[in-house]
Amino acid sequence: MTLTLRSGSKTYPDGTVALTPTDLHVKPGEIISLLGPPGCGKTTLLRLVAGLERPDKGSEIWFGEDNVTHLPVEKRKVGMVFQSYALFPNMSVRRNIGYGLKMQKLPVEEIDRRVAEVLALCQLEPYADRSVTALSGGQRQRVALARAFAPRPRILLLDEPLSALDAALRDRLRDELAGLLRTFGITAIFVTHDQDEAMAIADRVVVMSHGRIVQTGTPEELYRNPNSPFVASFVGQAMEIDGRIEGNRLVTPAGETLCLPRSGIGSTVFVRAEDVRITDDGPLSARVESVTFLGTHYRVGLAGIASRTIFALYAGKSAPAVASTVRITIDPATLMLLSAKDEMK
C-alpha cells in the first residue's frame, strides 16, 4: 500500500500552525521514520494519516488509489502502536491480539490462525494465555505490536513505541521491531525523537522542524550529506567549529589554521567526533577538558579548537590526561560547510 500526502497541513482554532503544507510519498512496504525534536509536527502528521485529526482545507491523503482525506479513523484500516501500549488489562495476551479480528467479525478459525501466526512471529507463544498485567514492559510492547499486525492493516503507524522502555531493552526491541516490520512487509511510519531508532529501523528518514520537512533521505544520506546546520547537529550530533573563514581556510579562535575542502565564505563549519583525531603531529593544538570511558573507546572533550568544547573519539589503550595538551588532525574532506540559509529552502 502506498501512502501519499499532498499539501497536508494542520492549523488549530487558536491559530497555531502545527504542520505547514507538506508533501510525502511512502512506497509499498517502505518504513519511514519521522524524526525531529518535540513540537516539530511529526505526531501531527501521523495523526492526520490515522484520521485522528482533520487536516486543513486543500490537504489530501491517499492510500494507494483511495482518497481517505475525509474517511473516519475506523474505516481507514490502519494499525496503531503507541508508547502507552493501550492493552486491555482484563484480557489474556491471546484475547488482546484477537480483539481487532473479532471486531472485524472474522470466522473463529481465521482468528485462531492469525493469532497463532503473530504469537509465533513476535515470540509470544509461551505467554499466550497469561494476563498482560503479568508481563514485563518489553513483553507488553510485543503484544501491542502483535495486536496491530494481526488485522493486516493497510498502513502501520507507530508513535514513539519504545520510549517508555529502559535503554538496554529499547535497543533490543528496536532491532526486533525492524525485523518484524520487514517480515510482515507492511508500509509503516515510525515517529521518534531518537536518531538511533530512526536510523536503525527506517528505510528512509524524514527530518522535521517547526512544522515542516527539512530533509528526507536514507540514514546514510542524512548522516553524510546534511543540507543544513540543523540536520547536521540533529542527525549524528555534528559539532560547529567557529572561527574566521578566509577563502578555503578557517582560522580558529586560538589563531591556528584549518584547511577547508572548498571556499567557505558565508558557511558554518561542522565536524563529527569520529573525524577529530588525536595524533602525535597534528596541525592543531587543544587542551583536554574531559575524558569519558565508553568501553570500546574514550570520548575526549577538547578546548581551543572552537569557542565551545569539541569532542574526539579515542581508541587508544589509555586516554590523554585531563588538562594536558594534545595535537589534533582533522581531514578537510570530512568537514561539512553549511549555510543557515539552507534551512529556509
mmCIF file of C-alpha atoms in Angstrom:
data_model
loop_
_atom_site.group_PDB
_atom_site.id
_atom_site.type_symbol
_atom_site.label_atom_id
_atom_site.label_comp_id
_atom_site.label_asym_id
_atom_site.label_seq_id
_atom_site.Cartn_x
_atom_site.Cartn_y
_atom_site.Cartn_z
ATOM 1 C CA MET A 1 0.000 0.000 0.000
ATOM 2 C CA THR A 2 1.395 3.404 -0.964
ATOM 3 C CA LEU A 3 0.766 6.480 1.152
ATOM 4 C CA THR A 4 0.660 9.945 -0.387
ATOM 5 C CA LEU A 5 0.235 13.202 1.476
ATOM 6 C CA ARG A 6 -0.422 16.248 -0.723
ATOM 7 C CA SER A 7 -0.250 19.699 0.832
ATOM 8 C CA GLY A 8 -1.108 18.134 4.180
ATOM 9 C CA SER A 9 -1.388 20.822 6.835
ATOM 10 C CA LYS A 10 -2.937 21.437 10.229
ATOM 11 C CA THR A 11 -3.871 24.717 11.884
ATOM 12 C CA TYR A 12 -5.632 24.675 15.251
ATOM 13 C CA PRO A 13 -8.544 27.007 16.122
ATOM 14 C CA ASP A 14 -6.263 29.277 18.167
ATOM 15 C CA GLY A 15 -4.143 29.900 15.061
ATOM 16 C CA THR A 16 -1.286 27.562 15.973
ATOM 17 C CA VAL A 17 0.227 26.055 12.820
ATOM 18 C CA ALA A 18 1.255 22.530 13.742
ATOM 19 C CA LEU A 19 2.044 21.438 10.182
ATOM 20 C CA THR A 20 2.674 23.614 7.131
ATOM 21 C CA PRO A 21 1.595 22.305 3.676
ATOM 22 C CA THR A 22 3.586 19.097 3.356
ATOM 23 C CA ASP A 23 4.077 16.525 0.594
ATOM 24 C CA LEU A 24 5.181 12.985 1.393
ATOM 25 C CA HIS A 25 5.122 9.742 -0.596
ATOM 26 C CA VAL A 26 5.735 6.346 1.007
ATOM 27 C CA LYS A 27 6.283 3.326 -1.233
ATOM 28 C CA PRO A 28 4.659 -0.087 -0.624
ATOM 29 C CA GLY A 29 6.393 -1.884 2.235
ATOM 30 C CA GLU A 30 8.650 1.081 2.952
ATOM 31 C CA ILE A 31 9.463 2.010 6.554
ATOM 32 C CA ILE A 32 9.574 5.775 7.071
ATOM 33 C CA SER A 33 10.762 7.424 10.261
ATOM 34 C CA LEU A 34 9.605 10.925 11.181
ATOM 35 C CA LEU A 35 12.475 12.381 13.193
ATOM 36 C CA GLY A 36 12.617 15.685 15.000
ATOM 37 C CA PRO A 37 12.511 17.471 18.355
ATOM 38 C CA PRO A 38 9.295 17.781 20.382
ATOM 39 C CA GLY A 39 6.793 20.123 18.743
ATOM 40 C CA CYS A 40 8.214 19.781 15.224
ATOM 41 C CA GLY A 41 4.960 18.401 13.740
ATOM 42 C CA LYS A 42 5.797 14.718 13.412
ATOM 43 C CA THR A 43 2.978 13.438 15.644
ATOM 44 C CA THR A 44 0.519 15.824 13.977
ATOM 45 C CA LEU A 45 1.443 14.363 10.578
ATOM 46 C CA LEU A 46 0.935 10.853 11.957
ATOM 47 C CA ARG A 47 -2.474 11.764 13.405
ATOM 48 C CA LEU A 48 -3.574 13.212 10.052
ATOM 49 C CA VAL A 49 -2.680 9.947 8.335
ATOM 50 C CA ALA A 50 -4.523 7.971 11.025
ATOM 51 C CA GLY A 51 -7.640 10.134 10.787
ATOM 52 C CA LEU A 52 -7.345 11.287 14.403
ATOM 53 C CA GLU A 53 -7.022 14.914 13.256
ATOM 54 C CA ARG A 54 -8.895 16.701 10.484
ATOM 55 C CA PRO A 55 -6.496 18.421 8.033
ATOM 56 C CA ASP A 56 -6.803 21.965 6.701
ATOM 57 C CA LYS A 57 -8.752 22.639 3.536
ATOM 58 C CA GLY A 58 -6.758 21.693 0.450
ATOM 59 C CA SER A 59 -4.999 18.753 2.108
ATOM 60 C CA GLU A 60 -5.198 15.302 0.522
ATOM 61 C CA ILE A 61 -4.330 11.903 1.971
ATOM 62 C CA TRP A 62 -4.244 8.886 -0.336
ATOM 63 C CA PHE A 63 -3.874 5.192 0.494
ATOM 64 C CA GLY A 64 -2.986 3.733 -2.875
ATOM 65 C CA GLU A 65 -5.758 4.867 -5.223
ATOM 66 C CA ASP A 66 -8.164 5.680 -2.378
ATOM 67 C CA ASN A 67 -8.602 9.271 -1.204
ATOM 68 C CA VAL A 68 -9.081 8.852 2.547
ATOM 69 C CA THR A 69 -8.838 12.543 3.467
ATOM 70 C CA HIS A 70 -12.357 12.662 4.885
ATOM 71 C CA LEU A 71 -12.641 8.998 5.885
ATOM 72 C CA PRO A 72 -13.066 8.399 9.645
ATOM 73 C CA VAL A 73 -10.321 6.583 11.502
ATOM 74 C CA GLU A 74 -12.297 3.351 11.910
ATOM 75 C CA LYS A 75 -12.651 2.981 8.135
ATOM 76 C CA ARG A 76 -9.014 3.624 7.170
ATOM 77 C CA LYS A 77 -7.794 0.160 8.236
ATOM 78 C CA VAL A 78 -4.598 1.436 9.816
ATOM 79 C CA GLY A 79 -2.754 -0.228 12.664
ATOM 80 C CA MET A 80 -1.542 1.960 15.510
ATOM 81 C CA VAL A 81 1.019 1.346 18.245
ATOM 82 C CA PHE A 82 1.681 3.904 20.990
ATOM 83 C CA GLN A 83 4.155 4.165 23.848
ATOM 84 C CA SER A 84 1.335 3.564 26.351
ATOM 85 C CA TYR A 85 0.634 0.066 24.881
ATOM 86 C CA ALA A 86 -3.171 0.612 25.291
ATOM 87 C CA LEU A 87 -3.785 -3.064 26.076
ATOM 88 C CA PHE A 88 -6.905 -4.476 27.746
ATOM 89 C CA PRO A 89 -5.783 -5.398 31.296
ATOM 90 C CA ASN A 90 -8.644 -7.835 31.845
ATOM 91 C CA MET A 91 -7.709 -9.944 28.815
ATOM 92 C CA SER A 92 -5.003 -12.505 28.141
ATOM 93 C CA VAL A 93 -2.309 -11.995 25.521
ATOM 94 C CA ARG A 94 -4.223 -14.186 23.079
ATOM 95 C CA ARG A 95 -7.501 -12.300 23.551
ATOM 96 C CA ASN A 96 -5.776 -8.904 23.250
ATOM 97 C CA ILE A 97 -4.267 -9.907 19.917
ATOM 98 C CA GLY A 98 -7.527 -11.351 18.634
ATOM 99 C CA TYR A 99 -9.745 -8.455 19.731
ATOM 100 C CA GLY A 100 -9.440 -6.480 16.486
ATOM 101 C CA LEU A 101 -10.096 -9.592 14.433
ATOM 102 C CA LYS A 102 -13.204 -10.291 16.480
ATOM 103 C CA MET A 103 -14.434 -6.749 15.785
ATOM 104 C CA GLN A 104 -13.995 -7.485 12.079
ATOM 105 C CA LYS A 105 -16.340 -10.457 12.598
ATOM 106 C CA LEU A 106 -13.932 -12.913 11.024
ATOM 107 C CA PRO A 107 -14.604 -16.659 11.348
ATOM 108 C CA VAL A 108 -13.268 -18.191 14.563
ATOM 109 C CA GLU A 109 -10.917 -20.448 12.589
ATOM 110 C CA GLU A 110 -9.389 -17.453 10.791
ATOM 111 C CA ILE A 111 -8.987 -15.555 14.072
ATOM 112 C CA ASP A 112 -7.237 -18.511 15.707
ATOM 113 C CA ARG A 113 -4.929 -18.949 12.705
ATOM 114 C CA ARG A 114 -3.873 -15.294 12.583
ATOM 115 C CA VAL A 115 -3.379 -15.062 16.341
ATOM 116 C CA ALA A 116 -1.196 -18.187 16.285
ATOM 117 C CA GLU A 117 0.825 -16.701 13.409
ATOM 118 C CA VAL A 118 1.653 -13.428 15.154
ATOM 119 C CA LEU A 119 2.237 -15.142 18.507
ATOM 120 C CA ALA A 120 4.977 -17.155 16.841
ATOM 121 C CA LEU A 121 6.490 -14.276 14.892
ATOM 122 C CA CYS A 122 6.530 -11.996 17.938
ATOM 123 C CA GLN A 123 7.906 -14.758 20.200
ATOM 124 C CA LEU A 124 4.883 -14.622 22.482
ATOM 125 C CA GLU A 125 3.732 -18.265 22.380
ATOM 126 C CA PRO A 126 4.841 -19.026 25.990
ATOM 127 C CA TYR A 127 2.724 -16.094 27.237
ATOM 128 C CA ALA A 128 -0.386 -16.619 25.093
ATOM 129 C CA ASP A 129 -2.759 -17.365 27.980
ATOM 130 C CA ARG A 130 -1.105 -15.094 30.534
ATOM 131 C CA SER A 131 -2.705 -11.828 31.654
ATOM 132 C CA VAL A 132 -0.980 -8.808 30.122
ATOM 133 C CA THR A 133 -0.688 -7.324 33.626
ATOM 134 C CA ALA A 134 1.763 -10.131 34.462
ATOM 135 C CA LEU A 135 4.125 -9.223 31.607
ATOM 136 C CA SER A 136 7.227 -7.055 31.543
ATOM 137 C CA GLY A 137 7.290 -3.759 29.646
ATOM 138 C CA GLY A 138 9.074 -5.323 26.698
ATOM 139 C CA GLN A 139 6.615 -8.206 26.524
ATOM 140 C CA ARG A 140 3.659 -5.814 26.648
ATOM 141 C CA GLN A 141 5.103 -3.835 23.765
ATOM 142 C CA ARG A 142 5.413 -7.048 21.763
ATOM 143 C CA VAL A 143 1.743 -7.765 22.468
ATOM 144 C CA ALA A 144 0.816 -4.266 21.259
ATOM 145 C CA LEU A 145 2.781 -4.876 18.052
ATOM 146 C CA ALA A 146 1.225 -8.307 17.555
ATOM 147 C CA ARG A 147 -2.272 -6.859 18.022
ATOM 148 C CA ALA A 148 -1.509 -4.219 15.383
ATOM 149 C CA PHE A 149 -0.110 -6.783 12.920
ATOM 150 C CA ALA A 150 -2.945 -9.339 13.275
ATOM 151 C CA PRO A 151 -5.674 -7.447 11.322
ATOM 152 C CA ARG A 152 -3.204 -6.962 8.431
ATOM 153 C CA PRO A 153 -3.569 -3.179 8.289
ATOM 154 C CA ARG A 154 -3.006 -1.261 5.094
ATOM 155 C CA ILE A 155 -0.540 1.001 6.914
ATOM 156 C CA LEU A 156 1.058 0.694 10.352
ATOM 157 C CA LEU A 157 1.591 3.864 12.420
ATOM 158 C CA LEU A 158 3.930 3.830 15.425
ATOM 159 C CA ASP A 159 4.210 6.820 17.764
ATOM 160 C CA GLU A 160 7.339 6.571 19.944
ATOM 161 C CA PRO A 161 6.534 2.918 20.781
ATOM 162 C CA LEU A 162 9.839 2.268 22.578
ATOM 163 C CA SER A 163 10.270 5.456 24.583
ATOM 164 C CA ALA A 164 8.791 4.037 27.801
ATOM 165 C CA LEU A 165 11.368 1.232 27.968
ATOM 166 C CA ASP A 166 14.781 1.247 29.645
ATOM 167 C CA ALA A 167 17.832 1.776 27.412
ATOM 168 C CA ALA A 168 19.026 -1.845 27.143
ATOM 169 C CA LEU A 169 15.550 -3.212 26.419
ATOM 170 C CA ARG A 170 14.849 -0.396 23.973
ATOM 171 C CA ASP A 171 17.951 -1.262 21.937
ATOM 172 C CA ARG A 172 16.989 -4.948 21.751
ATOM 173 C CA LEU A 173 13.360 -4.286 20.826
ATOM 174 C CA ARG A 174 14.452 -1.716 18.255
ATOM 175 C CA ASP A 175 16.237 -4.439 16.298
ATOM 176 C CA GLU A 176 13.346 -6.862 16.771
ATOM 177 C CA LEU A 177 10.858 -4.258 15.561
ATOM 178 C CA ALA A 178 12.882 -3.593 12.409
ATOM 179 C CA GLY A 179 12.913 -7.321 11.661
ATOM 180 C CA LEU A 180 9.169 -7.729 12.290
ATOM 181 C CA LEU A 181 8.232 -4.809 10.061
ATOM 182 C CA ARG A 182 10.237 -6.272 7.200
ATOM 183 C CA THR A 183 8.876 -9.768 7.828
ATOM 184 C CA PHE A 184 5.281 -8.549 7.557
ATOM 185 C CA GLY A 185 6.136 -6.191 4.671
ATOM 186 C CA ILE A 186 3.745 -3.524 5.958
ATOM 187 C CA THR A 187 4.078 0.105 4.905
ATOM 188 C CA ALA A 188 4.958 1.833 8.164
ATOM 189 C CA ILE A 189 5.513 5.299 9.608
ATOM 190 C CA PHE A 190 7.558 5.421 12.779
ATOM 191 C CA VAL A 191 7.650 8.606 14.881
ATOM 192 C CA THR A 192 10.632 9.191 17.145
ATOM 193 C CA HIS A 193 12.903 11.894 18.518
ATOM 194 C CA ASP A 194 15.737 9.338 18.892
ATOM 195 C CA GLN A 195 18.088 9.393 15.905
ATOM 196 C CA ASP A 196 19.496 5.924 16.692
ATOM 197 C CA GLU A 197 15.999 4.418 16.487
ATOM 198 C CA ALA A 198 15.237 6.266 13.278
ATOM 199 C CA MET A 199 18.455 5.198 11.580
ATOM 200 C CA ALA A 200 18.255 1.583 12.780
ATOM 201 C CA ILE A 201 14.644 0.962 11.771
ATOM 202 C CA ALA A 202 13.821 3.115 8.755
ATOM 203 C CA ASP A 203 14.489 2.691 5.055
ATOM 204 C CA ARG A 204 14.122 6.466 4.780
ATOM 205 C CA VAL A 205 14.231 9.186 7.421
ATOM 206 C CA VAL A 206 12.149 12.373 7.255
ATOM 207 C CA VAL A 207 13.664 15.123 9.410
ATOM 208 C CA MET A 208 11.169 17.740 10.600
ATOM 209 C CA SER A 209 11.491 21.137 12.263
ATOM 210 C CA HIS A 210 8.916 23.837 13.059
ATOM 211 C CA GLY A 211 6.063 22.052 11.318
ATOM 212 C CA ARG A 212 7.795 21.213 8.053
ATOM 213 C CA ILE A 213 10.058 18.647 6.414
ATOM 214 C CA VAL A 214 13.623 19.956 6.157
ATOM 215 C CA GLN A 215 15.326 16.914 4.604
ATOM 216 C CA THR A 216 14.472 13.380 3.501
ATOM 217 C CA GLY A 217 16.870 10.574 2.683
ATOM 218 C CA THR A 218 18.318 7.236 3.692
ATOM 219 C CA PRO A 219 20.080 7.178 7.069
ATOM 220 C CA GLU A 220 23.436 7.207 5.266
ATOM 221 C CA GLU A 221 22.480 10.175 3.082
ATOM 222 C CA LEU A 222 21.352 12.277 6.027
ATOM 223 C CA TYR A 223 24.419 11.430 8.084
ATOM 224 C CA ARG A 224 26.958 12.055 5.326
ATOM 225 C CA ASN A 225 25.236 14.863 3.436
ATOM 226 C CA PRO A 226 23.089 17.023 5.724
ATOM 227 C CA ASN A 227 21.630 20.033 3.935
ATOM 228 C CA SER A 228 21.605 22.469 6.849
ATOM 229 C CA PRO A 229 23.183 23.178 10.248
ATOM 230 C CA PHE A 230 20.026 21.887 11.950
ATOM 231 C CA VAL A 231 20.162 18.474 10.235
ATOM 232 C CA ALA A 232 23.925 18.200 10.784
ATOM 233 C CA SER A 233 23.606 18.826 14.520
ATOM 234 C CA PHE A 234 20.414 16.770 14.996
ATOM 235 C CA VAL A 235 21.422 13.716 12.949
ATOM 236 C CA GLY A 236 24.737 12.481 14.286
ATOM 237 C CA GLN A 237 25.290 15.494 16.536
ATOM 238 C CA ALA A 238 27.858 17.234 14.360
ATOM 239 C CA MET A 239 29.786 19.983 16.147
ATOM 240 C CA GLU A 240 30.306 23.536 14.933
ATOM 241 C CA ILE A 241 33.861 24.814 14.552
ATOM 242 C CA ASP A 242 33.606 28.577 14.649
ATOM 243 C CA GLY A 243 36.298 30.997 13.611
ATOM 244 C CA ARG A 244 37.227 33.348 10.801
ATOM 245 C CA ILE A 245 36.906 31.940 7.291
ATOM 246 C CA GLU A 246 39.437 33.191 4.770
ATOM 247 C CA GLY A 247 38.856 31.560 1.389
ATOM 248 C CA ASN A 248 39.467 27.849 1.885
ATOM 249 C CA ARG A 249 40.944 28.250 5.365
ATOM 250 C CA LEU A 250 39.412 28.542 8.804
ATOM 251 C CA VAL A 251 41.319 30.484 11.440
ATOM 252 C CA THR A 252 40.379 29.032 14.845
ATOM 253 C CA PRO A 253 39.854 31.155 17.990
ATOM 254 C CA ALA A 254 43.402 30.147 19.001
ATOM 255 C CA GLY A 255 44.786 31.592 15.750
ATOM 256 C CA GLU A 256 45.625 28.234 14.169
ATOM 257 C CA THR A 257 44.659 27.366 10.602
ATOM 258 C CA LEU A 258 42.394 24.549 9.444
ATOM 259 C CA CYS A 259 42.134 23.773 5.731
ATOM 260 C CA LEU A 260 38.642 23.538 4.224
ATOM 261 C CA PRO A 261 37.557 21.342 1.285
ATOM 262 C CA ARG A 262 36.480 24.493 -0.614
ATOM 263 C CA SER A 263 35.912 28.196 -0.119
ATOM 264 C CA GLY A 264 33.612 28.558 2.847
ATOM 265 C CA ILE A 265 32.613 32.226 2.787
ATOM 266 C CA GLY A 266 29.121 32.522 4.297
ATOM 267 C CA SER A 267 29.216 28.984 5.646
ATOM 268 C CA THR A 268 29.337 27.366 9.048
ATOM 269 C CA VAL A 269 31.843 24.539 9.508
ATOM 270 C CA PHE A 270 30.756 21.281 11.167
ATOM 271 C CA VAL A 271 32.660 18.115 12.056
ATOM 272 C CA ARG A 272 31.750 14.798 13.676
ATOM 273 C CA ALA A 273 33.579 13.379 16.687
ATOM 274 C CA GLU A 274 34.888 10.335 14.808
ATOM 275 C CA ASP A 275 36.672 12.682 12.370
ATOM 276 C CA VAL A 276 38.550 14.570 15.106
ATOM 277 C CA ARG A 277 41.741 12.536 15.637
ATOM 278 C CA ILE A 278 44.271 12.858 18.432
ATOM 279 C CA THR A 279 47.699 12.358 16.799
ATOM 280 C CA ASP A 280 51.333 12.988 17.639
ATOM 281 C CA ASP A 281 51.945 15.552 14.900
ATOM 282 C CA GLY A 282 48.556 17.140 14.151
ATOM 283 C CA PRO A 283 48.493 20.778 12.981
ATOM 284 C CA LEU A 284 46.068 21.916 15.695
ATOM 285 C CA SER A 285 46.573 22.047 19.454
ATOM 286 C CA ALA A 286 43.900 21.520 22.103
ATOM 287 C CA ARG A 287 43.616 21.192 25.861
ATOM 288 C CA VAL A 288 41.887 18.103 27.244
ATOM 289 C CA GLU A 289 38.862 19.164 29.285
ATOM 290 C CA SER A 290 37.197 15.818 29.958
ATOM 291 C CA VAL A 291 37.658 12.097 29.386
ATOM 292 C CA THR A 292 34.761 9.607 29.416
ATOM 293 C CA PHE A 293 35.364 5.867 29.086
ATOM 294 C CA LEU A 294 32.701 4.219 26.877
ATOM 295 C CA GLY A 295 34.002 0.650 26.724
ATOM 296 C CA THR A 296 35.284 0.435 23.152
ATOM 297 C CA HIS A 297 36.689 3.972 23.172
ATOM 298 C CA TYR A 298 37.077 7.214 25.092
ATOM 299 C CA ARG A 299 35.130 10.408 24.451
ATOM 300 C CA VAL A 300 37.575 13.254 24.898
ATOM 301 C CA GLY A 301 36.424 16.868 25.320
ATOM 302 C CA LEU A 302 38.807 19.387 23.742
ATOM 303 C CA ALA A 303 39.107 23.144 24.237
ATOM 304 C CA GLY A 304 40.883 25.593 21.949
ATOM 305 C CA ILE A 305 39.729 24.387 18.526
ATOM 306 C CA ALA A 306 36.418 26.240 18.789
ATOM 307 C CA SER A 307 34.819 28.589 21.295
ATOM 308 C CA ARG A 308 32.852 25.603 22.614
ATOM 309 C CA THR A 309 34.077 22.135 23.557
ATOM 310 C CA ILE A 310 34.782 19.802 20.643
ATOM 311 C CA PHE A 311 34.764 16.038 21.211
ATOM 312 C CA ALA A 312 37.018 13.361 19.756
ATOM 313 C CA LEU A 313 36.655 9.578 19.875
ATOM 314 C CA TYR A 314 39.901 7.991 21.014
ATOM 315 C CA ALA A 315 40.505 4.241 20.751
ATOM 316 C CA GLY A 316 43.932 4.027 22.369
ATOM 317 C CA LYS A 317 44.627 1.883 25.436
ATOM 318 C CA SER A 318 44.863 4.910 27.715
ATOM 319 C CA ALA A 319 43.344 8.310 27.125
ATOM 320 C CA PRO A 320 45.276 11.564 27.451
ATOM 321 C CA ALA A 321 45.121 13.154 30.872
ATOM 322 C CA VAL A 322 42.714 15.960 31.704
ATOM 323 C CA ALA A 323 44.420 19.388 31.439
ATOM 324 C CA SER A 324 47.134 18.025 29.122
ATOM 325 C CA THR A 325 47.777 19.480 25.656
ATOM 326 C CA VAL A 326 47.349 17.260 22.595
ATOM 327 C CA ARG A 327 47.735 17.622 18.843
ATOM 328 C CA ILE A 328 44.700 17.238 16.604
ATOM 329 C CA THR A 329 44.271 16.240 12.964
ATOM 330 C CA ILE A 330 41.042 16.827 11.004
ATOM 331 C CA ASP A 331 40.879 15.676 7.391
ATOM 332 C CA PRO A 332 39.455 18.598 5.343
ATOM 333 C CA ALA A 333 37.342 16.116 3.343
ATOM 334 C CA THR A 334 35.359 15.290 6.492
ATOM 335 C CA LEU A 335 34.358 18.887 7.179
ATOM 336 C CA MET A 336 30.819 19.993 6.329
ATOM 337 C CA LEU A 337 30.319 23.577 5.097
ATOM 338 C CA LEU A 338 26.687 24.531 5.539
ATOM 339 C CA SER A 339 24.712 27.734 5.378
ATOM 340 C CA ALA A 340 21.849 28.693 7.688
ATOM 341 C CA LYS A 341 20.016 29.874 4.557
ATOM 342 C CA ASP A 342 19.625 26.232 3.557
ATOM 343 C CA GLU A 343 17.207 25.702 6.463
ATOM 344 C CA MET A 344 14.690 28.029 4.787
ATOM 345 C CA LYS A 345 14.666 26.177 1.455
#
